[in-house]
Tab-separated table of C-alpha atoms in Angstrom:
chain	number	residue	atom	x	y	z
X	1	UNK	CA	1.827	35.707	7.442
X	2	UNK	CA	2.226	32.583	5.340
X	3	UNK	CA	1.679	33.691	1.710
X	4	UNK	CA	-0.339	35.723	-0.515
X	5	UNK	CA	-2.013	34.538	-3.722
X	6	UNK	CA	-2.411	36.822	-6.648
X	7	UNK	CA	-4.352	35.950	-10.112
X	8	UNK	CA	-3.867	37.969	-13.267
X	9	UNK	CA	-7.210	37.024	-14.780
X	10	UNK	CA	-6.144	34.384	-17.338
X	11	UNK	CA	-7.417	30.823	-17.212
X	12	UNK	CA	-5.317	28.201	-15.720
X	13	UNK	CA	-4.559	25.136	-17.951
X	14	UNK	CA	-7.010	22.339	-17.811
X	15	UNK	CA	-5.717	18.695	-17.245
X	16	UNK	CA	-4.918	15.933	-14.883
X	17	UNK	CA	-2.046	17.002	-12.641
X	18	UNK	CA	-0.195	13.935	-10.965
X	19	UNK	CA	2.957	14.107	-8.840
X	20	UNK	CA	5.100	14.737	-11.882
X	21	UNK	CA	3.340	18.056	-12.439
X	22	UNK	CA	4.655	19.547	-9.228
X	23	UNK	CA	4.869	23.099	-10.770
X	24	UNK	CA	1.097	23.192	-11.032
X	25	UNK	CA	0.452	23.047	-7.329
X	26	UNK	CA	2.095	24.022	-3.745
X	27	UNK	CA	3.090	21.665	-1.054
X	28	UNK	CA	4.289	22.215	2.517
X	29	UNK	CA	7.428	20.151	3.634
X	30	UNK	CA	5.669	17.354	5.156
X	31	UNK	CA	5.146	15.415	1.751
X	32	UNK	CA	6.996	12.602	0.339
X	33	UNK	CA	6.897	11.081	-3.066
X	34	UNK	CA	5.998	7.273	-2.935
X	35	UNK	CA	6.050	4.576	-5.680
X	36	UNK	CA	3.576	1.673	-5.948
X	37	UNK	CA	4.556	-1.421	-7.583
X	38	UNK	CA	0.946	-3.197	-7.572
X	39	UNK	CA	-0.709	-1.483	-8.932
X	40	UNK	CA	1.881	0.809	-10.637
X	41	UNK	CA	2.020	4.408	-9.962
X	42	UNK	CA	3.158	7.345	-7.812
X	43	UNK	CA	1.643	9.280	-5.238
X	44	UNK	CA	2.322	11.907	-2.359
X	45	UNK	CA	1.914	11.103	1.285
X	46	UNK	CA	1.767	13.098	4.437
X	47	UNK	CA	0.976	12.853	8.145
X	48	UNK	CA	-0.443	16.229	8.637
X	49	UNK	CA	0.703	18.411	5.634
X	50	UNK	CA	-1.114	20.840	3.448
X	51	UNK	CA	-1.274	21.114	-0.337
X	52	UNK	CA	-2.830	23.879	-2.529
X	53	UNK	CA	-4.068	23.331	-6.165
X	54	UNK	CA	-5.102	26.589	-7.954
X	55	UNK	CA	-7.726	26.393	-10.542
X	56	UNK	CA	-10.242	28.203	-12.687
X	57	UNK	CA	-13.690	27.424	-13.389
X	58	UNK	CA	-17.010	26.087	-11.726
X	59	UNK	CA	-15.564	22.434	-10.832
X	60	UNK	CA	-12.691	20.761	-9.804
X	61	UNK	CA	-11.629	17.060	-8.637
X	62	UNK	CA	-9.358	15.548	-6.166
X	63	UNK	CA	-7.975	12.042	-6.536
X	64	UNK	CA	-6.175	10.318	-3.517
X	65	UNK	CA	-4.374	6.965	-3.411
X	66	UNK	CA	-5.418	4.293	-1.099
X	67	UNK	CA	-2.695	2.147	0.215
X	68	UNK	CA	-2.250	0.409	3.445
X	69	UNK	CA	-1.964	2.862	6.351
X	70	UNK	CA	-3.937	5.786	4.630
X	71	UNK	CA	-6.575	7.247	6.769
X	72	UNK	CA	-8.496	10.708	6.511
X	73	UNK	CA	-8.164	13.901	5.025
X	74	UNK	CA	-10.001	17.292	4.877
X	75	UNK	CA	-10.747	19.280	1.725
X	76	UNK	CA	-11.402	23.092	1.467
X	77	UNK	CA	-12.118	25.335	-1.617
X	78	UNK	CA	-11.141	29.004	-0.945
X	79	UNK	CA	-10.637	27.805	2.629
X	80	UNK	CA	-14.441	26.783	2.923
X	81	UNK	CA	-14.593	23.383	4.615
X	82	UNK	CA	-16.083	20.710	1.999
X	83	UNK	CA	-15.667	17.716	4.542
X	84	UNK	CA	-13.473	14.985	5.821
X	85	UNK	CA	-12.709	11.908	3.694
X	86	UNK	CA	-11.866	8.600	4.724
X	87	UNK	CA	-9.539	7.157	2.106
X	88	UNK	CA	-9.228	3.626	3.569
X	89	UNK	CA	-13.077	3.324	3.741
X	90	UNK	CA	-13.505	4.437	0.000
X	91	UNK	CA	-12.357	0.859	-0.905
X	92	UNK	CA	-10.716	1.872	-4.146
X	93	UNK	CA	-7.155	2.448	-5.225
X	94	UNK	CA	-7.883	6.081	-6.322
X	95	UNK	CA	-10.984	7.379	-4.590
X	96	UNK	CA	-11.991	10.686	-6.136
X	97	UNK	CA	-14.042	13.572	-4.875
X	98	UNK	CA	-15.420	16.264	-7.134
X	99	UNK	CA	-17.052	19.585	-6.517
X	100	UNK	CA	-19.244	21.902	-8.589
X	101	UNK	CA	-21.113	25.175	-8.167
X	102	UNK	CA	-17.761	27.198	-7.279
X	103	UNK	CA	-18.412	29.928	-9.686
X	104	UNK	CA	-16.241	31.422	-12.389
X	105	UNK	CA	-12.964	32.677	-11.909
X	106	UNK	CA	-9.853	31.558	-9.706
X	107	UNK	CA	-10.087	29.175	-6.730
X	108	UNK	CA	-7.705	27.156	-4.491
X	109	UNK	CA	-8.454	23.746	-3.429
X	110	UNK	CA	-6.547	22.774	-0.157
X	111	UNK	CA	-5.812	19.308	0.968
X	112	UNK	CA	-5.046	18.945	4.558
X	113	UNK	CA	-3.761	15.568	5.967
X	114	UNK	CA	-5.994	15.416	9.037
X	115	UNK	CA	-5.399	11.782	10.197
X	116	UNK	CA	-2.187	9.982	9.167
X	117	UNK	CA	-1.822	9.365	6.471
X	118	UNK	CA	-3.357	11.243	3.600
X	119	UNK	CA	-2.275	10.953	-0.165
X	120	UNK	CA	-2.542	12.798	-3.442
X	121	UNK	CA	-2.597	10.973	-6.779
X	122	UNK	CA	-4.044	13.733	-8.907
X	123	UNK	CA	-5.708	17.350	-9.123
X	124	UNK	CA	-8.431	17.481	-12.029
X	125	UNK	CA	-9.500	20.734	-13.785
X	126	UNK	CA	-12.276	20.813	-14.596
X	127	UNK	CA	-13.947	18.309	-12.173
X	128	UNK	CA	-16.038	15.313	-13.334
X	129	UNK	CA	-19.290	13.772	-12.082
X	130	UNK	CA	-20.593	12.511	-9.728
X	131	UNK	CA	-20.223	15.833	-7.656
X	132	UNK	CA	-20.187	15.456	-3.955
X	133	UNK	CA	-23.220	16.111	-1.880
X	134	UNK	CA	-22.764	16.481	1.812
X	135	UNK	CA	-24.702	13.777	3.739
X	136	UNK	CA	-28.068	14.808	5.113
X	137	UNK	CA	-28.527	15.366	8.867
X	138	UNK	CA	-30.920	12.717	9.998
X	139	UNK	CA	-33.054	12.312	13.026
X	140	UNK	CA	-30.079	11.351	15.054
X	141	UNK	CA	-26.752	13.126	14.223
X	142	UNK	CA	-23.225	13.213	15.901
X	143	UNK	CA	-21.371	16.345	15.712
X	144	UNK	CA	-17.645	15.830	15.963
X	145	UNK	CA	-15.712	18.110	18.007
X	146	UNK	CA	-14.307	20.231	15.043
X	147	UNK	CA	-17.779	20.662	13.398
X	148	UNK	CA	-17.850	24.332	12.226
X	149	UNK	CA	-20.816	25.270	14.187
X	150	UNK	CA	-19.154	24.257	17.470
X	151	UNK	CA	-17.839	27.419	18.931
X	152	UNK	CA	-14.727	27.579	21.098
X	153	UNK	CA	-14.716	30.855	22.928
X	154	UNK	CA	-17.235	32.274	20.174
X	155	UNK	CA	-15.307	30.952	17.136
X	156	UNK	CA	-14.957	27.732	15.032
X	157	UNK	CA	-11.910	25.486	16.091
X	158	UNK	CA	-10.126	26.534	13.134
X	159	UNK	CA	-10.139	30.210	13.848
X	160	UNK	CA	-10.236	30.313	17.724
X	161	UNK	CA	-7.620	31.409	20.178
X	162	UNK	CA	-4.735	29.075	20.791
X	163	UNK	CA	-6.138	27.993	24.331
X	164	UNK	CA	-7.686	25.057	22.596
X	165	UNK	CA	-5.736	22.104	21.055
X	166	UNK	CA	-6.446	19.067	19.047
X	167	UNK	CA	-5.243	15.566	19.859
X	168	UNK	CA	-5.474	13.018	17.077
X	169	UNK	CA	-2.585	10.609	17.879
X	170	UNK	CA	-2.472	7.312	19.547
X	171	UNK	CA	-3.733	8.753	22.728
X	172	UNK	CA	-7.000	9.534	20.890
X	173	UNK	CA	-7.633	6.299	19.222
X	174	UNK	CA	-10.625	5.348	21.107
X	175	UNK	CA	-12.160	9.020	20.590
X	176	UNK	CA	-15.198	9.284	18.332
X	177	UNK	CA	-13.556	9.845	14.690
X	178	UNK	CA	-10.113	9.510	16.464
X	179	UNK	CA	-9.732	13.009	18.075
X	180	UNK	CA	-10.752	15.412	20.871
X	181	UNK	CA	-10.272	19.003	21.521
X	182	UNK	CA	-9.229	20.297	24.883
X	183	UNK	CA	-8.362	23.466	26.788
X	184	UNK	CA	-7.057	23.989	30.378
X	185	UNK	CA	-7.825	27.824	30.547
X	186	UNK	CA	-10.160	28.989	33.251
X	187	UNK	CA	-13.386	30.695	31.515
X	188	UNK	CA	-12.976	29.124	28.226
X	189	UNK	CA	-16.294	27.894	26.719
X	190	UNK	CA	-17.838	25.720	24.195
X	191	UNK	CA	-21.160	26.617	22.630
X	192	UNK	CA	-23.321	24.941	19.979
X	193	UNK	CA	-26.768	25.852	18.674
X	194	UNK	CA	-28.982	22.904	17.755
X	195	UNK	CA	-32.475	21.679	17.157
X	196	UNK	CA	-33.778	18.729	19.064
X	197	UNK	CA	-35.475	17.056	21.978
X	198	UNK	CA	-32.301	15.290	23.340
X	199	UNK	CA	-28.544	16.232	23.336
X	200	UNK	CA	-25.535	14.474	24.738
X	201	UNK	CA	-22.071	15.418	25.209
X	202	UNK	CA	-19.023	13.093	24.771
X	203	UNK	CA	-15.940	13.723	27.026
X	204	UNK	CA	-12.462	12.403	27.397
X	205	UNK	CA	-11.343	12.104	31.043
X	206	UNK	CA	-8.190	11.451	32.692
X	207	UNK	CA	-6.018	12.528	35.777
X	208	UNK	CA	-6.082	16.041	34.471
X	209	UNK	CA	-9.755	16.433	34.055
X	210	UNK	CA	-11.613	19.151	35.568
X	211	UNK	CA	-15.120	20.287	36.500
X	212	UNK	CA	-17.469	21.564	33.658
X	213	UNK	CA	-20.738	23.287	33.936
X	214	UNK	CA	-23.295	22.309	31.483
X	215	UNK	CA	-25.969	24.686	30.387
X	216	UNK	CA	-28.853	24.351	28.166
X	217	UNK	CA	-30.605	27.531	27.112
X	218	UNK	CA	-28.657	29.279	29.871
X	219	UNK	CA	-30.082	26.961	32.491
X	220	UNK	CA	-27.422	24.946	34.448
X	221	UNK	CA	-27.699	21.212	34.294
X	222	UNK	CA	-25.040	20.729	36.907
X	223	UNK	CA	-21.399	20.161	37.073
X	224	UNK	CA	-19.630	17.301	35.132
X	225	UNK	CA	-16.458	15.828	36.835
X	226	UNK	CA	-14.081	14.671	33.993
X	227	UNK	CA	-11.414	13.441	36.464
X	228	UNK	CA	-10.613	9.754	36.121
X	229	UNK	CA	-7.498	7.925	37.466
X	230	UNK	CA	-7.098	6.038	34.101
X	231	UNK	CA	-7.931	7.615	30.835
X	232	UNK	CA	-11.606	6.956	29.992
X	233	UNK	CA	-14.582	8.349	27.501
X	234	UNK	CA	-17.582	9.556	29.152
X	235	UNK	CA	-20.792	10.914	28.065
X	236	UNK	CA	-23.938	12.640	29.676
X	237	UNK	CA	-27.379	13.119	27.973
X	238	UNK	CA	-30.274	15.363	28.528
X	239	UNK	CA	-33.712	14.615	27.194
X	240	UNK	CA	-37.288	16.090	27.383
X	241	UNK	CA	-36.305	19.250	25.665
X	242	UNK	CA	-39.134	21.112	23.943
X	243	UNK	CA	-38.947	20.659	20.120
X	244	UNK	CA	-36.984	23.257	18.304
X	245	UNK	CA	-33.990	25.342	18.798
X	246	UNK	CA	-31.752	25.276	21.894
X	247	UNK	CA	-28.163	26.325	22.900
X	248	UNK	CA	-25.815	24.126	24.709
X	249	UNK	CA	-23.020	25.661	26.558
X	250	UNK	CA	-19.894	24.102	28.324
X	251	UNK	CA	-17.872	26.200	31.038
X	252	UNK	CA	-14.642	25.348	32.159
X	253	UNK	CA	-14.678	26.216	35.673
X	254	UNK	CA	-11.007	26.029	36.806
X	255	UNK	CA	-12.212	23.560	39.686
X	256	UNK	CA	-11.511	19.960	39.798
X	257	UNK	CA	-11.494	16.619	41.939
X	258	UNK	CA	-9.067	16.858	44.850
X	259	UNK	CA	-7.074	14.148	43.314
X	260	UNK	CA	-6.869	15.829	39.783
X	261	UNK	CA	-3.556	17.285	38.391
X	262	UNK	CA	-5.389	19.673	36.349
X	263	UNK	CA	-8.634	21.426	35.320
X	264	UNK	CA	-8.892	20.611	31.814
X	265	UNK	CA	-11.973	20.152	29.359
X	266	UNK	CA	-11.709	17.444	26.652
X	267	UNK	CA	-14.647	17.470	24.217
X	268	UNK	CA	-14.950	14.659	22.147
X	269	UNK	CA	-18.523	14.915	20.385
X	270	UNK	CA	-22.082	16.363	20.515
X	271	UNK	CA	-25.075	14.038	19.922
X	272	UNK	CA	-28.649	15.343	18.885
X	273	UNK	CA	-31.921	13.563	18.325
X	274	UNK	CA	-34.952	15.441	17.106
X	275	UNK	CA	-37.484	12.967	18.420
X	276	UNK	CA	-38.135	10.976	15.273
X	277	UNK	CA	-37.936	7.060	15.979
X	278	UNK	CA	-34.968	5.529	14.641
X	279	UNK	CA	-35.494	2.646	12.099
X	280	UNK	CA	-35.627	-0.896	13.567
X	281	UNK	CA	-33.264	-3.641	12.129
X	282	UNK	CA	-30.195	-5.599	12.224
X	283	UNK	CA	-26.987	-3.623	11.779
X	284	UNK	CA	-23.584	-5.154	10.737
X	285	UNK	CA	-20.526	-3.505	12.321
X	286	UNK	CA	-19.607	-1.629	9.341
X	287	UNK	CA	-23.148	-0.048	8.892
X	288	UNK	CA	-23.243	3.764	8.849
X	289	UNK	CA	-25.528	3.438	11.719
X	290	UNK	CA	-22.634	2.447	13.750
X	291	UNK	CA	-20.459	5.275	14.978
X	292	UNK	CA	-16.772	4.120	15.402
X	293	UNK	CA	-13.558	5.437	17.054
X	294	UNK	CA	-10.147	4.634	15.146
X	295	UNK	CA	-8.564	1.389	16.234
X	296	UNK	CA	-10.939	-1.177	14.607
X	297	UNK	CA	-9.748	-3.722	12.068
X	298	UNK	CA	-12.180	-5.689	10.000
X	299	UNK	CA	-11.926	-9.306	10.430
X	300	UNK	CA	-13.036	-11.788	7.755
X	301	UNK	CA	-14.864	-14.876	9.569
X	302	UNK	CA	-17.527	-17.252	7.964
X	303	UNK	CA	-19.010	-17.687	11.389
X	304	UNK	CA	-19.765	-13.847	11.850
X	305	UNK	CA	-22.985	-12.473	10.800
X	306	UNK	CA	-22.299	-10.880	7.345
X	307	UNK	CA	-18.906	-12.689	7.076
X	308	UNK	CA	-16.865	-10.030	8.948
X	309	UNK	CA	-16.771	-8.560	12.550
X	310	UNK	CA	-14.874	-5.668	14.019
X	311	UNK	CA	-11.969	-6.065	16.516
X	312	UNK	CA	-9.983	-3.479	18.240
X	313	UNK	CA	-6.443	-3.356	16.925
X	314	UNK	CA	-4.867	-2.435	20.193
X	315	UNK	CA	-5.869	-3.587	23.627
X	316	UNK	CA	-8.572	-1.509	24.927
X	317	UNK	CA	-8.079	1.091	22.134
X	318	UNK	CA	-11.481	1.209	20.522
X	319	UNK	CA	-15.160	2.327	21.093
X	320	UNK	CA	-18.272	2.036	19.265
X	321	UNK	CA	-21.708	3.607	19.793
X	322	UNK	CA	-25.047	2.776	18.323
X	323	UNK	CA	-27.960	5.260	18.536
X	324	UNK	CA	-31.368	3.721	18.937
X	325	UNK	CA	-34.818	4.461	20.149
X	326	UNK	CA	-37.121	2.282	22.314
X	327	UNK	CA	-36.635	0.474	25.444
X	328	UNK	CA	-34.504	-2.534	24.339
X	329	UNK	CA	-31.531	-3.228	22.170
X	330	UNK	CA	-29.412	-6.223	21.317
X	331	UNK	CA	-25.637	-6.387	20.959
X	332	UNK	CA	-23.896	-9.463	19.123
X	333	UNK	CA	-19.998	-10.050	19.546
X	334	UNK	CA	-17.511	-12.706	18.610
X	335	UNK	CA	-16.197	-14.972	21.356
X	336	UNK	CA	-12.680	-16.168	20.692
X	337	UNK	CA	-9.914	-18.229	22.399
X	338	UNK	CA	-7.970	-15.036	22.842
X	339	UNK	CA	-10.799	-12.845	23.627
X	340	UNK	CA	-11.183	-10.843	26.998
X	341	UNK	CA	-13.718	-9.075	28.992
X	342	UNK	CA	-15.301	-6.030	27.265
X	343	UNK	CA	-17.077	-3.255	29.000
X	344	UNK	CA	-19.861	-2.870	26.416
X	345	UNK	CA	-22.605	-1.478	28.447
X	346	UNK	CA	-22.894	2.208	28.837
X	347	UNK	CA	-26.397	3.491	27.716
X	348	UNK	CA	-26.710	7.261	27.600
X	349	UNK	CA	-23.481	7.432	29.421
X	350	UNK	CA	-24.689	5.108	32.250
X	351	UNK	CA	-22.661	1.709	33.095
X	352	UNK	CA	-24.703	-1.303	32.435
X	353	UNK	CA	-22.282	-4.264	32.599
X	354	UNK	CA	-19.649	-6.564	31.194
X	355	UNK	CA	-19.642	-9.084	28.453
X	356	UNK	CA	-16.921	-11.824	28.591
X	357	UNK	CA	-15.560	-12.497	25.085
X	358	UNK	CA	-13.654	-15.422	25.873
X	359	UNK	CA	-14.539	-18.794	24.326
X	360	UNK	CA	-12.167	-22.132	24.291
X	361	UNK	CA	-13.712	-22.820	20.801
C-alpha cells in the first residue's frame, strides 16, 4: 500500500500552481527544485519520480520546463495512460499538454519521469485549449514495448508480474524509444493482437539472450536466437498475412545457444503494416516518418539537406529506422573527417551492407 485518496465533494481551487504552490500537489522524494536564470523561473526536476495533482472538473493542463538534458515523461489521469511526451522535442521553454472530456468531479493527474530528466513548471486547473488528441495509427505503426495492448503474461507491463523488467538507462540508448523490456523466466509470454498484413518484432540481443518461439495465430514461425557475443539490436518480419486481425505470441523457451549465459527475452518493439502503400518522398532525419532511438544529436551544417543532420552522440550508440514500401530506397549520410564505418543496411532485419562515412574534406 502506498496511499489512499479521499475527496469530500468540495470543488478544488482553480489556478496555475507553480513549484511555490507545493501544498497543492504531491511529490515523491526524487524531485529537486531548480532555478533558471535565462529565462528566469523555477521548476522541479526528476530522473524517474512521480508527482500527483488533484483537480476537479472536466479539463486540466500540465506545463513542463524545457532545459538542456530534459527528456520524456508520461502523463496519467486517474491512472489512465494519456501518452509519453518529449519535452526536448517540443522546442519551447514551457511545453504544455492539456486534456479534456474527463467528466465532473475529482481527478488526479500523475506525472511520471520516464526517461531522465522530466520537469514540472506548473499544473493548471481548469485546462486550456488546444487539447491533446492522440496521434492516429497510420498504415505503418511502431508499437513500443510498453504499449498498453502488448501483454506480458496476459497483462500490460504496468500491471504484470515482476518477472518483467524495463531497461531505459545507457545500456538501452540504441533501443527504439530508448528502452526495452526483458525477462529470463521460463514460460513467460508476450502477446499482441493486431490488424495488418505484415508484422515485425525488434529484440535486444546479448550474451544472455535465449531462444524465443514466435507464433502468429497460434502457428509457430520458428525459433529466434537472441544470443550475440556483443550487444546488438535484431529484428524479424513476417509478411503475406491475410488482411484483418491476428495475434502475435512470443514464448520464452528456457533454452539458448550453447555459448549463452542465460535464456532471456528482450523485447524492443513490434511493427505492423496494413498493406497500404506508404507515401513516396524525401524525408529529413527529424521527420516523423524516421523512427529513432535515443543517442542522436542534431547538428547544424549548411552542407546538409535541410541545414541539419543527425549524429550519434556516443560511438555506436544510436539506431534509426525508416519504414517504406516498394522495392527500392535511398539513404543519404554526411561523410566527415572524423567519420567512421556505419553499418546501415538491415532491411527487414537482414544485413545488406556497410557505408563508409569517412571523408578527408
